[in-house]
XYZ file of C-alpha atoms in Angstrom:
696
model
C 0.000 0.000 0.000
C 2.928 2.380 0.631
C 3.782 2.673 -3.058
C 0.222 3.864 -3.708
C 0.371 6.628 -1.073
C 1.880 9.264 -3.407
C -0.728 8.827 -6.179
C -3.454 9.002 -3.526
C -2.060 12.229 -2.022
C -1.848 13.787 -5.475
C -5.451 12.749 -6.156
C -6.603 14.206 -2.819
C -4.843 17.531 -3.391
C -6.293 17.823 -6.910
C -9.824 17.108 -5.670
C -9.461 19.547 -2.773
C -8.204 22.249 -5.122
C -11.104 21.500 -7.480
C -13.608 21.857 -4.642
C -12.420 25.418 -4.048
C -12.961 26.291 -7.702
C -16.135 24.405 -8.640
C -17.715 22.327 -5.888
C -20.264 20.745 -8.219
C -17.456 19.438 -10.461
C -15.567 18.183 -7.377
C -18.662 16.368 -6.101
C -19.340 14.756 -9.482
C -15.750 13.545 -9.874
C -15.598 12.169 -6.312
C -18.877 10.280 -6.676
C -18.125 8.985 -10.178
C -14.745 7.782 -8.842
C -16.533 5.623 -6.283
C -19.143 4.482 -8.846
C -16.445 3.247 -11.265
C -14.500 1.394 -8.541
C -17.717 -0.152 -7.188
C -18.558 -1.394 -10.697
C -15.063 -2.874 -11.065
C -15.499 -4.750 -7.770
C -18.876 -5.995 -8.974
C -17.584 -7.196 -12.336
C -14.563 -8.951 -10.759
C -16.677 -10.715 -8.164
C -19.311 -11.937 -10.632
C -17.223 -12.613 -13.776
C -15.859 -15.865 -12.305
C -17.888 -19.076 -12.988
C -20.227 -19.863 -10.105
C -18.428 -22.949 -8.757
C -15.037 -21.219 -8.810
C -16.026 -17.986 -7.030
C -14.644 -16.706 -3.777
C -17.947 -16.331 -1.849
C -16.768 -13.125 -0.158
C -15.727 -11.541 -3.484
C -19.043 -12.524 -5.085
C -21.018 -10.992 -2.212
C -19.020 -7.755 -2.426
C -19.593 -7.730 -6.181
C -23.398 -7.831 -5.885
C -23.391 -5.295 -3.055
C -21.191 -2.714 -4.752
C -23.043 -2.912 -8.076
C -26.216 -1.914 -6.197
C -24.341 0.792 -4.266
C -22.875 2.134 -7.529
C -26.360 2.536 -9.019
C -27.730 4.429 -6.018
C -24.569 6.582 -5.753
C -25.033 7.515 -9.417
C -28.583 8.671 -8.641
C -27.204 10.634 -5.668
C -24.719 12.346 -8.002
C -27.334 13.203 -10.628
C -29.792 14.504 -7.988
C -27.184 16.690 -6.240
C -28.067 20.336 -5.840
C -27.193 22.268 -8.982
C -26.996 19.280 -11.393
C -30.453 19.961 -12.832
C -31.034 16.361 -13.928
C -34.188 16.003 -11.817
C -36.153 19.299 -12.134
C -37.886 20.288 -8.942
C -35.592 18.229 -6.691
C -34.162 19.999 -3.648
C -31.039 18.891 -1.759
C -33.217 16.482 0.239
C -33.584 13.657 -2.390
C -29.828 13.631 -3.055
C -29.202 13.252 0.687
C -31.857 10.525 0.871
C -30.080 8.625 -1.927
C -26.847 9.050 0.070
C -28.364 7.569 3.246
C -29.937 4.724 1.231
C -26.591 3.867 -0.412
C -24.621 4.023 2.844
C -27.223 1.978 4.751
C -27.211 -0.664 2.006
C -23.386 -0.684 1.910
C -22.960 -0.879 5.702
C -25.583 -3.570 6.289
C -24.440 -5.531 3.235
C -20.799 -5.528 4.345
C -21.726 -6.790 7.819
C -23.958 -9.541 6.413
C -21.290 -10.574 3.891
C -18.578 -10.820 6.543
C -20.804 -12.862 8.867
C -22.616 -15.205 6.483
C -20.646 -15.582 3.211
C -19.668 -19.163 4.161
C -23.289 -20.363 4.143
C -24.194 -22.548 1.177
C -27.305 -20.528 0.264
C -25.671 -17.154 0.967
C -25.215 -15.858 -2.585
C -28.743 -16.336 -3.989
C -30.375 -15.117 -0.761
C -28.009 -12.156 -0.426
C -28.386 -11.137 -4.096
C -32.150 -11.217 -3.794
C -32.046 -9.239 -0.542
C -29.780 -6.551 -2.048
C -31.991 -6.207 -5.115
C -35.244 -6.002 -3.133
C -33.784 -3.577 -0.569
C -32.448 -1.315 -3.334
C -35.759 -1.251 -5.214
C -37.757 -0.700 -2.025
C -35.511 2.161 -0.951
C -35.656 3.817 -4.381
C -39.438 3.482 -4.402
C -39.642 5.221 -1.024
C -37.424 8.095 -2.219
C -39.254 8.703 -5.487
C -42.666 8.397 -3.810
C -41.723 10.919 -1.116
C -42.144 8.403 1.723
C -38.480 8.194 2.674
C -37.737 10.152 5.878
C -36.424 13.676 5.258
C -32.652 13.945 5.563
C -31.945 17.593 4.622
C -34.231 20.635 4.881
C -33.283 23.904 3.150
C -32.685 26.619 5.695
C -32.489 24.048 8.540
C -29.856 21.577 7.352
C -29.540 17.964 8.412
C -32.522 16.337 10.084
C -32.209 14.337 13.342
C -33.008 11.168 11.349
C -30.050 11.730 9.020
C -27.626 12.519 11.859
C -28.721 9.548 13.969
C -28.511 7.219 10.960
C -24.953 8.375 10.171
C -23.816 7.670 13.756
C -25.463 4.224 13.740
C -23.809 3.458 10.396
C -20.423 4.592 11.733
C -20.806 2.292 14.756
C -21.768 -0.684 12.564
C -18.818 0.026 10.237
C -16.399 0.024 13.167
C -17.890 -3.240 14.432
C -17.533 -4.765 10.949
C -13.900 -3.620 10.759
C -13.178 -5.387 14.072
C -14.795 -8.593 12.778
C -12.748 -8.486 9.582
C -9.461 -7.952 11.431
C -10.132 -10.943 13.694
C -11.244 -13.268 10.884
C -8.997 -16.197 9.907
C -11.448 -17.523 7.289
C -9.629 -18.283 3.980
C -12.065 -16.305 1.799
C -11.633 -13.186 3.985
C -7.872 -13.400 4.544
C -6.734 -11.932 1.148
C -8.880 -8.800 1.692
C -8.693 -8.526 5.488
C -6.411 -5.501 5.880
C -7.854 -3.417 3.017
C -11.465 -4.099 3.973
C -10.841 -3.070 7.577
C -8.989 0.110 6.497
C -11.734 0.983 3.995
C -14.413 0.475 6.657
C -12.567 2.778 9.054
C -12.296 5.506 6.389
C -15.972 5.123 5.550
C -16.875 5.402 9.252
C -14.816 8.605 9.484
C -16.669 9.971 6.471
C -20.033 9.164 8.032
C -19.065 11.139 11.128
C -18.058 14.110 8.963
C -21.448 13.996 7.195
C -23.218 14.611 10.527
C -21.657 18.069 10.879
C -22.412 20.014 7.675
C -25.269 22.495 7.190
C -24.472 23.451 3.615
C -24.224 20.751 0.917
C -21.386 22.823 -0.572
C -19.675 23.244 2.824
C -16.298 22.147 4.188
C -17.578 19.152 6.197
C -19.462 17.886 3.159
C -16.217 18.124 1.185
C -14.319 16.369 4.039
C -16.790 13.497 4.073
C -16.433 13.068 0.305
C -12.632 13.051 0.586
C -12.887 10.236 3.154
C -15.148 8.394 0.715
C -12.618 8.915 -2.121
C -9.900 7.557 0.193
C -12.051 4.555 1.150
C -12.686 3.610 -2.465
C -9.024 4.221 -3.361
C -8.119 1.587 -0.766
C -10.679 -0.771 -2.334
C -9.194 -0.068 -5.788
C -5.691 -0.979 -4.661
C -6.502 -3.761 -2.196
C -9.400 -5.475 -3.950
C -9.443 -4.639 -7.655
C -5.697 -4.533 -8.362
C -4.895 -7.414 -5.976
C -7.576 -9.569 -7.635
C -6.144 -8.833 -11.069
C -2.567 -9.506 -9.948
C -3.172 -12.679 -7.884
C -6.586 -14.044 -8.948
C -5.808 -17.554 -7.677
C -5.449 -16.266 -4.098
C -8.502 -13.961 -4.279
C -11.432 -14.353 -6.682
C -10.458 -17.912 -7.703
C -9.714 -19.016 -4.115
C -11.955 -22.190 -4.231
C -9.806 -23.583 -7.084
C -6.664 -23.154 -4.982
C -8.377 -24.760 -1.979
C -9.471 -27.761 -4.091
C -5.906 -28.247 -5.376
C -4.550 -28.039 -1.842
C -7.102 -30.595 -0.570
C -6.112 -33.038 -3.338
C -2.380 -32.635 -2.696
C -2.873 -33.289 1.026
C -4.098 -36.784 0.172
C -0.706 -37.629 -1.359
C 1.854 -39.192 0.975
C 4.942 -37.560 -0.545
C 5.869 -33.870 -0.970
C 3.725 -32.483 -3.795
C 3.366 -28.942 -5.105
C 2.514 -26.661 -8.036
C 4.903 -23.963 -9.289
C 4.011 -21.045 -11.565
C 5.922 -20.136 -14.745
C 8.503 -18.171 -12.713
C 9.175 -21.118 -10.399
C 7.266 -19.679 -7.433
C 5.142 -21.909 -5.239
C 1.389 -21.773 -5.845
C 0.215 -24.534 -3.506
C 1.762 -27.483 -1.660
C 0.870 -30.220 0.826
C 3.700 -29.323 3.207
C 2.446 -25.993 4.602
C 5.019 -23.893 2.713
C 3.901 -20.313 2.101
C 2.942 -19.389 -1.511
C 5.679 -17.621 -3.412
C 8.483 -19.816 -2.028
C 11.238 -21.079 -4.319
C 12.162 -24.702 -5.004
C 15.051 -24.456 -2.535
C 12.599 -23.547 0.225
C 10.343 -26.510 -0.577
C 12.804 -29.410 -0.981
C 16.154 -30.259 0.691
C 19.225 -28.923 -1.094
C 20.397 -32.373 -2.224
C 17.159 -32.922 -4.179
C 16.784 -29.453 -5.732
C 19.258 -29.868 -8.608
C 17.715 -33.116 -9.810
C 14.128 -31.875 -9.502
C 15.017 -28.589 -11.210
C 16.533 -30.604 -14.074
C 13.268 -32.506 -14.454
C 11.304 -29.243 -14.413
C 13.462 -27.764 -17.173
C 13.100 -30.983 -19.192
C 9.284 -31.042 -19.034
C 9.200 -27.311 -19.792
C 11.286 -27.883 -22.944
C 9.697 -31.126 -24.172
C 6.205 -31.038 -22.677
C 6.543 -34.741 -21.793
C 5.641 -35.965 -18.303
C 8.516 -37.481 -16.309
C 7.889 -40.420 -13.989
C 10.794 -41.455 -11.788
C 11.794 -42.204 -8.213
C 13.829 -40.205 -5.724
C 15.257 -40.747 -2.251
C 14.995 -37.717 0.051
C 16.367 -38.007 3.569
C 15.838 -41.741 3.672
C 12.320 -41.633 2.194
C 11.683 -43.399 -1.129
C 9.358 -41.429 -3.429
C 7.603 -42.384 -6.652
C 7.044 -39.115 -8.488
C 5.596 -37.450 -11.542
C 6.650 -34.067 -12.981
C 4.269 -32.506 -15.507
C 4.253 -29.203 -17.403
C 1.104 -27.046 -17.103
C -0.151 -25.050 -20.084
C -2.564 -22.119 -20.312
C -5.466 -21.786 -22.759
C -3.070 -20.608 -25.521
C -0.681 -23.521 -24.920
C 2.030 -21.394 -23.287
C 4.013 -22.775 -20.346
C 2.157 -21.810 -17.145
C 3.922 -23.816 -14.466
C 4.857 -27.268 -13.189
C 3.063 -29.907 -11.123
C 5.266 -32.127 -8.904
C 3.364 -35.079 -7.414
C 4.961 -37.822 -5.295
C 3.944 -40.845 -3.240
C 5.995 -42.006 -0.251
C 6.762 -45.675 -0.883
C 9.269 -46.119 1.952
C 7.190 -48.591 3.952
C 6.231 -50.555 0.837
C 9.907 -50.730 -0.158
C 10.902 -51.922 3.302
C 8.208 -54.583 3.171
C 9.305 -55.591 -0.319
C 12.924 -55.922 0.824
C 11.855 -57.968 3.844
C 9.663 -60.227 1.724
C 12.452 -60.618 -0.814
C 14.917 -61.649 1.889
C 12.434 -64.169 3.305
C 11.627 -65.420 -0.169
C 15.295 -65.893 -1.068
C 15.945 -67.698 2.193
C 13.126 -70.203 1.806
C 13.651 -70.678 -1.927
C 17.306 -71.550 -1.297
C 16.269 -74.044 1.377
C 13.406 -75.370 -0.778
C 15.619 -75.907 -3.820
C 18.541 -77.414 -1.897
C 16.578 -79.817 0.301
C 17.274 -83.507 -0.211
C 13.676 -84.257 0.734
C 11.319 -84.542 -2.234
C 8.371 -82.172 -1.998
C 5.189 -82.083 -4.075
C 1.992 -80.032 -3.901
C -1.186 -81.882 -4.934
C -4.790 -81.017 -5.710
C -7.530 -83.608 -5.199
C -9.659 -84.808 -8.163
C -13.155 -86.013 -7.205
C -15.299 -88.580 -8.968
C -19.002 -88.180 -9.816
C -20.016 -89.243 -6.322
C -17.831 -86.563 -4.717
C -15.164 -88.917 -3.397
C -11.394 -88.358 -3.880
C -10.364 -90.443 -6.896
C -6.943 -89.134 -7.952
C -4.433 -86.385 -7.209
C -2.913 -83.833 -9.633
C 0.649 -82.503 -9.287
C 0.667 -78.694 -9.005
C 4.329 -78.127 -8.093
C 7.387 -80.236 -7.243
C 10.893 -79.441 -6.089
C 14.013 -80.675 -7.874
C 14.615 -83.379 -5.270
C 11.207 -84.902 -6.033
C 12.058 -85.020 -9.737
C 15.433 -86.628 -8.931
C 13.824 -89.256 -6.677
C 11.306 -90.237 -9.349
C 13.665 -89.850 -12.317
C 11.021 -87.749 -14.132
C 11.685 -84.101 -15.107
C 9.532 -81.524 -13.328
C 7.903 -80.470 -16.596
C 6.800 -84.035 -17.070
C 5.202 -84.159 -13.621
C 3.379 -80.853 -13.142
C -0.182 -81.056 -14.434
C -0.259 -84.879 -14.491
C -2.092 -87.118 -11.972
C -0.655 -89.792 -9.681
C -2.397 -92.603 -11.601
C -1.105 -91.283 -14.950
C 2.518 -91.272 -13.803
C 2.366 -94.298 -11.488
C -0.371 -96.671 -12.713
C 0.705 -99.409 -10.244
C 0.665 -97.144 -7.200
C -0.015 -98.901 -3.904
C -3.761 -98.442 -3.035
C -2.729 -97.899 0.609
C -0.802 -94.759 -0.442
C -3.921 -93.360 -2.169
C -6.090 -94.151 0.840
C -3.667 -92.353 3.159
C -3.794 -89.257 0.903
C -7.605 -89.389 0.924
C -7.433 -89.492 4.736
C -5.344 -86.287 4.757
C -7.908 -84.452 2.597
C -10.950 -85.906 4.337
C -9.864 -85.491 7.983
C -7.344 -82.668 7.644
C -4.596 -84.414 9.599
C -0.956 -85.266 8.911
C -0.093 -88.892 8.175
C 3.244 -90.682 7.747
C 3.872 -94.001 6.081
C 6.512 -95.904 4.126
C 6.358 -98.384 1.281
C 7.740 -99.715 -1.943
C 6.936 -98.152 -5.330
C 6.629 -100.812 -7.988
C 6.731 -98.204 -10.776
C 10.004 -96.684 -9.532
C 11.538 -99.753 -7.901
C 12.423 -97.780 -4.767
C 11.506 -97.613 -1.093
C 10.194 -94.258 0.171
C 9.398 -92.741 3.547
C 6.430 -90.386 3.054
C 4.711 -87.662 5.120
C 1.512 -86.068 3.794
C -0.107 -83.038 5.456
C -3.078 -80.798 4.591
C -2.624 -77.368 2.976
C -6.267 -76.274 3.135
C -9.280 -77.202 1.041
C -8.595 -79.961 -1.471
C -4.821 -79.417 -1.476
C -2.110 -81.284 0.411
C 1.671 -81.636 0.304
C 3.803 -84.763 0.238
C 7.345 -84.993 1.589
C 9.328 -88.107 0.645
C 12.805 -89.453 1.276
C 14.473 -92.122 -0.845
C 15.486 -94.827 1.585
C 16.658 -97.227 -1.113
C 20.212 -96.080 -0.652
C 21.592 -94.728 2.602
C 24.041 -92.398 0.899
C 23.568 -88.712 1.004
C 21.432 -87.264 -1.754
C 23.327 -85.092 -4.198
C 23.213 -81.456 -3.009
C 23.872 -79.795 -6.345
C 20.402 -79.030 -7.670
C 19.503 -77.245 -10.857
C 18.111 -73.793 -10.307
C 14.353 -73.824 -10.376
C 12.227 -71.043 -11.767
C 11.292 -68.654 -8.917
C 8.037 -69.636 -7.219
C 6.855 -66.117 -6.836
C 6.678 -63.047 -8.966
C 8.649 -60.054 -7.685
C 6.608 -57.268 -6.194
C 5.545 -54.811 -8.837
C 7.796 -51.766 -8.621
C 6.913 -48.173 -9.482
C 3.256 -49.107 -9.270
C 1.235 -45.906 -9.932
C -1.511 -44.969 -7.498
C -5.150 -45.405 -8.525
C -7.190 -42.244 -7.954
C -10.963 -41.880 -8.218
C -13.905 -39.811 -6.995
C -17.401 -41.165 -6.400
C -20.715 -40.425 -4.683
C -22.530 -42.226 -1.869
C -23.874 -44.785 -4.364
C -20.295 -45.613 -5.431
C -20.918 -44.049 -8.869
C -17.599 -42.846 -10.277
C -17.292 -39.207 -11.353
C -13.550 -39.272 -12.047
C -10.798 -41.871 -12.581
C -7.165 -41.302 -13.498
C -5.168 -43.071 -16.226
C -3.633 -45.551 -13.779
C -7.147 -46.595 -12.668
C -8.206 -47.145 -16.292
C -5.035 -49.040 -17.137
C -5.327 -51.304 -14.096
C -8.885 -52.390 -14.867
C -8.350 -52.450 -18.653
C -11.196 -50.025 -19.306
C -11.532 -46.590 -20.870
C -12.583 -43.563 -18.832
C -15.900 -43.516 -20.707
C -16.537 -47.112 -19.598
C -15.938 -46.249 -15.921
C -17.269 -42.727 -15.254
C -20.970 -42.767 -14.447
C -20.831 -46.441 -13.418
C -20.626 -47.943 -9.933
C -17.215 -49.244 -8.945
C -19.063 -52.044 -7.148
C -19.098 -53.710 -10.587
C -15.330 -54.155 -10.122
C -15.714 -55.873 -6.716
C -16.886 -59.397 -5.892
C -20.424 -59.513 -4.520
C -19.273 -60.412 -1.006
C -16.841 -57.446 -0.794
C -19.284 -54.681 -1.755
C -21.206 -54.214 1.483
C -18.041 -54.052 3.594
C -16.509 -51.410 1.308
C -19.726 -49.382 1.383
C -19.829 -49.453 5.181
C -16.253 -48.148 5.291
C -16.783 -44.967 3.261
C -20.324 -44.275 4.528
C -18.991 -44.246 8.111
C -16.863 -41.139 7.443
C -17.711 -37.914 9.296
C -16.180 -34.413 9.487
C -14.496 -35.516 12.735
C -13.158 -38.716 11.117
C -12.995 -37.904 7.384
C -10.691 -40.676 6.108
C -10.292 -44.433 6.376
C -7.842 -47.015 4.989
C -8.943 -50.564 4.294
C -8.352 -53.506 1.973
C -10.774 -55.465 -0.181
C -10.930 -57.891 -3.071
C -11.351 -56.725 -6.676
C -12.126 -58.433 -9.956
C -9.074 -58.227 -12.175
C -9.395 -57.696 -15.970
C -8.896 -61.430 -16.565
C -11.765 -62.273 -14.226
C -9.616 -63.438 -11.316
C -9.728 -61.958 -7.819
C -7.102 -59.478 -6.581
C -6.598 -57.267 -3.533
C -6.237 -53.527 -3.181
C -5.598 -51.093 -0.325
C -7.704 -47.901 -0.503
C -7.651 -44.675 1.469
C -11.063 -42.993 1.183
C -11.595 -39.361 2.197
C -15.067 -37.866 2.432
C -15.677 -34.376 1.012
C -18.001 -32.057 2.956
C -19.700 -28.734 2.205
C -19.771 -25.760 4.569
C -22.731 -27.262 6.424
C -20.862 -30.503 7.091
C -22.887 -32.517 4.569
C -21.075 -35.125 2.498
C -20.752 -34.113 -1.153
C -18.732 -37.088 -2.361
C -15.584 -39.102 -1.810
C -12.012 -39.065 -3.092
C -9.873 -42.190 -2.893
C -6.313 -43.342 -3.566
C -5.592 -47.052 -3.983
C -2.713 -49.463 -4.407
C -2.710 -53.009 -5.749
C -1.852 -55.626 -3.089
C -2.433 -58.729 -5.212
C 1.243 -59.594 -5.692
C 2.050 -58.943 -2.045
C -0.784 -61.229 -0.858
C 0.392 -64.027 -3.180
C 3.994 -63.734 -1.959
C 2.975 -63.897 1.678
C 0.891 -67.028 1.060
C 3.708 -68.715 -0.869
C 6.329 -67.854 1.773
C 4.095 -69.294 4.478
C 3.818 -72.451 2.334
C 7.611 -72.795 1.988
C 8.134 -72.039 5.679
C 5.649 -74.754 6.604
C 7.299 -77.258 4.236
C 10.802 -76.587 5.586
C 9.679 -76.659 9.223
C 7.859 -80.023 8.800
C 10.654 -81.686 6.850
C 11.840 -85.032 8.214
C 15.401 -84.120 7.238
C 17.504 -82.205 9.727
C 18.061 -78.678 8.346
C 20.519 -76.222 9.884
C 21.597 -72.638 9.064
C 25.072 -71.569 10.314
C 26.756 -68.189 10.805
C 29.639 -68.322 8.222
C 32.026 -66.470 10.583
C 31.429 -68.098 13.963
C 29.794 -71.363 12.770
C 27.105 -70.884 15.443
C 23.693 -72.338 14.645
C 21.216 -69.627 13.518
C 18.278 -71.898 12.672
C 17.183 -75.539 12.857
C 13.863 -77.094 11.875
C 11.657 -79.280 14.083
C 13.286 -82.508 12.881
C 16.747 -81.325 13.850
C 15.684 -80.050 17.281
C 13.718 -83.235 17.998
C 16.611 -85.489 17.007
C 19.135 -83.597 19.161
C 16.736 -83.127 22.069
C 17.574 -79.406 22.245
C 15.502 -76.247 22.241
C 16.093 -73.521 19.634
C 17.608 -71.257 22.330
C 20.005 -74.014 23.445
C 21.099 -74.833 19.905
C 21.865 -71.202 18.886
C 24.525 -71.123 21.620
C 26.334 -74.122 20.054
C 28.435 -74.928 16.949
C 28.790 -78.196 14.964
C 31.958 -78.857 16.966
C 29.779 -79.039 20.122
C 27.412 -81.714 18.790
C 29.860 -83.553 16.487
C 33.171 -83.792 18.427
C 35.157 -85.285 15.507
C 34.444 -82.085 13.556
C 37.043 -79.347 14.000
C 36.791 -75.668 13.111
C 39.578 -76.075 10.519
C 37.869 -79.054 8.910
C 34.526 -77.222 8.784
C 36.169 -74.070 7.392
C 37.754 -76.137 4.607
C 34.383 -77.684 3.751
C 32.518 -74.356 3.644
C 35.199 -72.204 2.008
C 34.192 -73.171 -1.590
C 30.566 -72.341 -0.736
C 31.380 -68.913 0.684
C 33.640 -68.023 -2.227
C 31.019 -69.070 -4.765
C 33.204 -71.767 -6.261
C 30.603 -74.400 -5.339
C 26.830 -74.330 -4.813
C 26.861 -77.248 -2.375
C 28.859 -80.010 -0.714
C 28.110 -83.313 1.042
C 29.701 -85.011 4.067
C 28.653 -87.413 6.822
C 29.006 -86.802 10.585
C 27.802 -88.395 13.808
C 25.783 -86.135 16.125
C 25.730 -86.281 19.893
C 22.287 -85.692 21.407
C 21.581 -83.768 24.600
C 21.219 -87.028 26.510
C 24.692 -88.126 25.376
C 23.559 -90.706 22.807
C 24.577 -90.593 19.161
């Protein structure tokens, strides 16, 4: 405001000098000044589309358009203008009181109630009706007299001016104390303008001549008041429309960015911050938003998208947090560069989980593939009467293929009777018992088809599936440890998975989906928008999902949950969704916004790891894991612990030298050195173990 002080002083001096030469000209210029500024405020407040308006600016726009019209009538009816023949100074003063009453009451109502949903239509109607009613009273001669020739101001006019001044001061106090977003951009200028207007109203209680000094003083205060509105409302709105008349757009962008887990922001064409989800003040530079070590890389991406127009999707680590990000250039209506959008998702926890799952997966796959015990996963085939008739191979480990002498690809998908037509009926009955009663059984026998003796343990895996563990007891020698690498049992977790974003109403009807959502479900946006996303969920998952988002309130506006989905190929997958309810000013839900991630791969990995863990733990072979430096036991399965008669805590304090006295540290180091160096994948040797009770 300081840089506008000199122009204002020049304007005031010119108007004062003009009042000493031709008061009628001075009065006309002062009033027309306020009429023009009031019209500018009106046009700015109402030119914005309805859903994008700042409610305070829209209310001021309607109010000041009405005030401008009445002030114009006041100017034309002023003594000496001659526009309304037969009018005395009284009608002009009546128009003045009508305009100031409308302005004062309208400003107070706008400040108090602009946040109400029905404010604008009700307020616009009230302003229009009040203006017309007041004008009708003036032109019909029913408006109270305000100025009488020879007497001056009437008690009604003086009392009204003092009441208006008091209300203006009260309104200024309310504005200064307001922290409401729609009021904040105009807070200082509105309060200052109200104070100047109140001072003018006090001056207008003291004149007796409409051409007198106090009348001129009151008009100068009015000129000053509208000058403040010109600078603080009109020019500010033109310079920073996003923070003033387009404030709801900025608030909607900020609400969306807050849903994102990583730092996200929008920069203008000059690289200044427009909005962010980290509470950084608008106008900040990139260096004030991100740590120094990330600025150069992000700035490089910004320059690249500015030059090419292509969106960049990448990942970035900032202070130990792993981010999946997108950098996109923004264009205006003419296609010119208007700024940059930086959106990121914090994937640190997902990455940690992925690393943990990968470590567990690698551990159990190594044990699974290197076990000498043959393992096979079966699915039961039922006959027409519903009884188990045969068993299909779903998966086998390399040891199973070696025991049977049949390659894995020749086993998977075949049934037991197809591969072993002379299978012992007792073996089949024992497998039926596992499926039927859900209990583990162990047995041994001779396979006529393979010509070998086997020791077998079968245990349930849930439903119609069960696993078989078998050891070749035909020869007592150690099974060969070098096994061919088997194709990984699990798919790696999907990396750089984009988030799925959608908006929907209380009936789950989609109003918006992003590209990642469309790509995931294999549908176009036209196929999804306007349809219920319940169509993408299994029947049994719909009610639970509906209960989740319908339970949201202003006090608890968001919820995270998981549910099944129907994948494009018709199978069932899992997703994690964070739903946030959107509310209007009255606290009523207007819709929902949600961000989702696919959990299908993660769920499958967890199930498969549990399967491998169960297989290893139930193995009849003794399985140990040693620390390569100290040779202390880190892990042993149930079979090993049972055979030694030790607990897991007791065993982890020991080394092979403690349970196999003939074994020395040097001998064990020589045996394991080729494994640690990578020269060999495995080795075999025979030792005698000493149990806890002293037996071997």
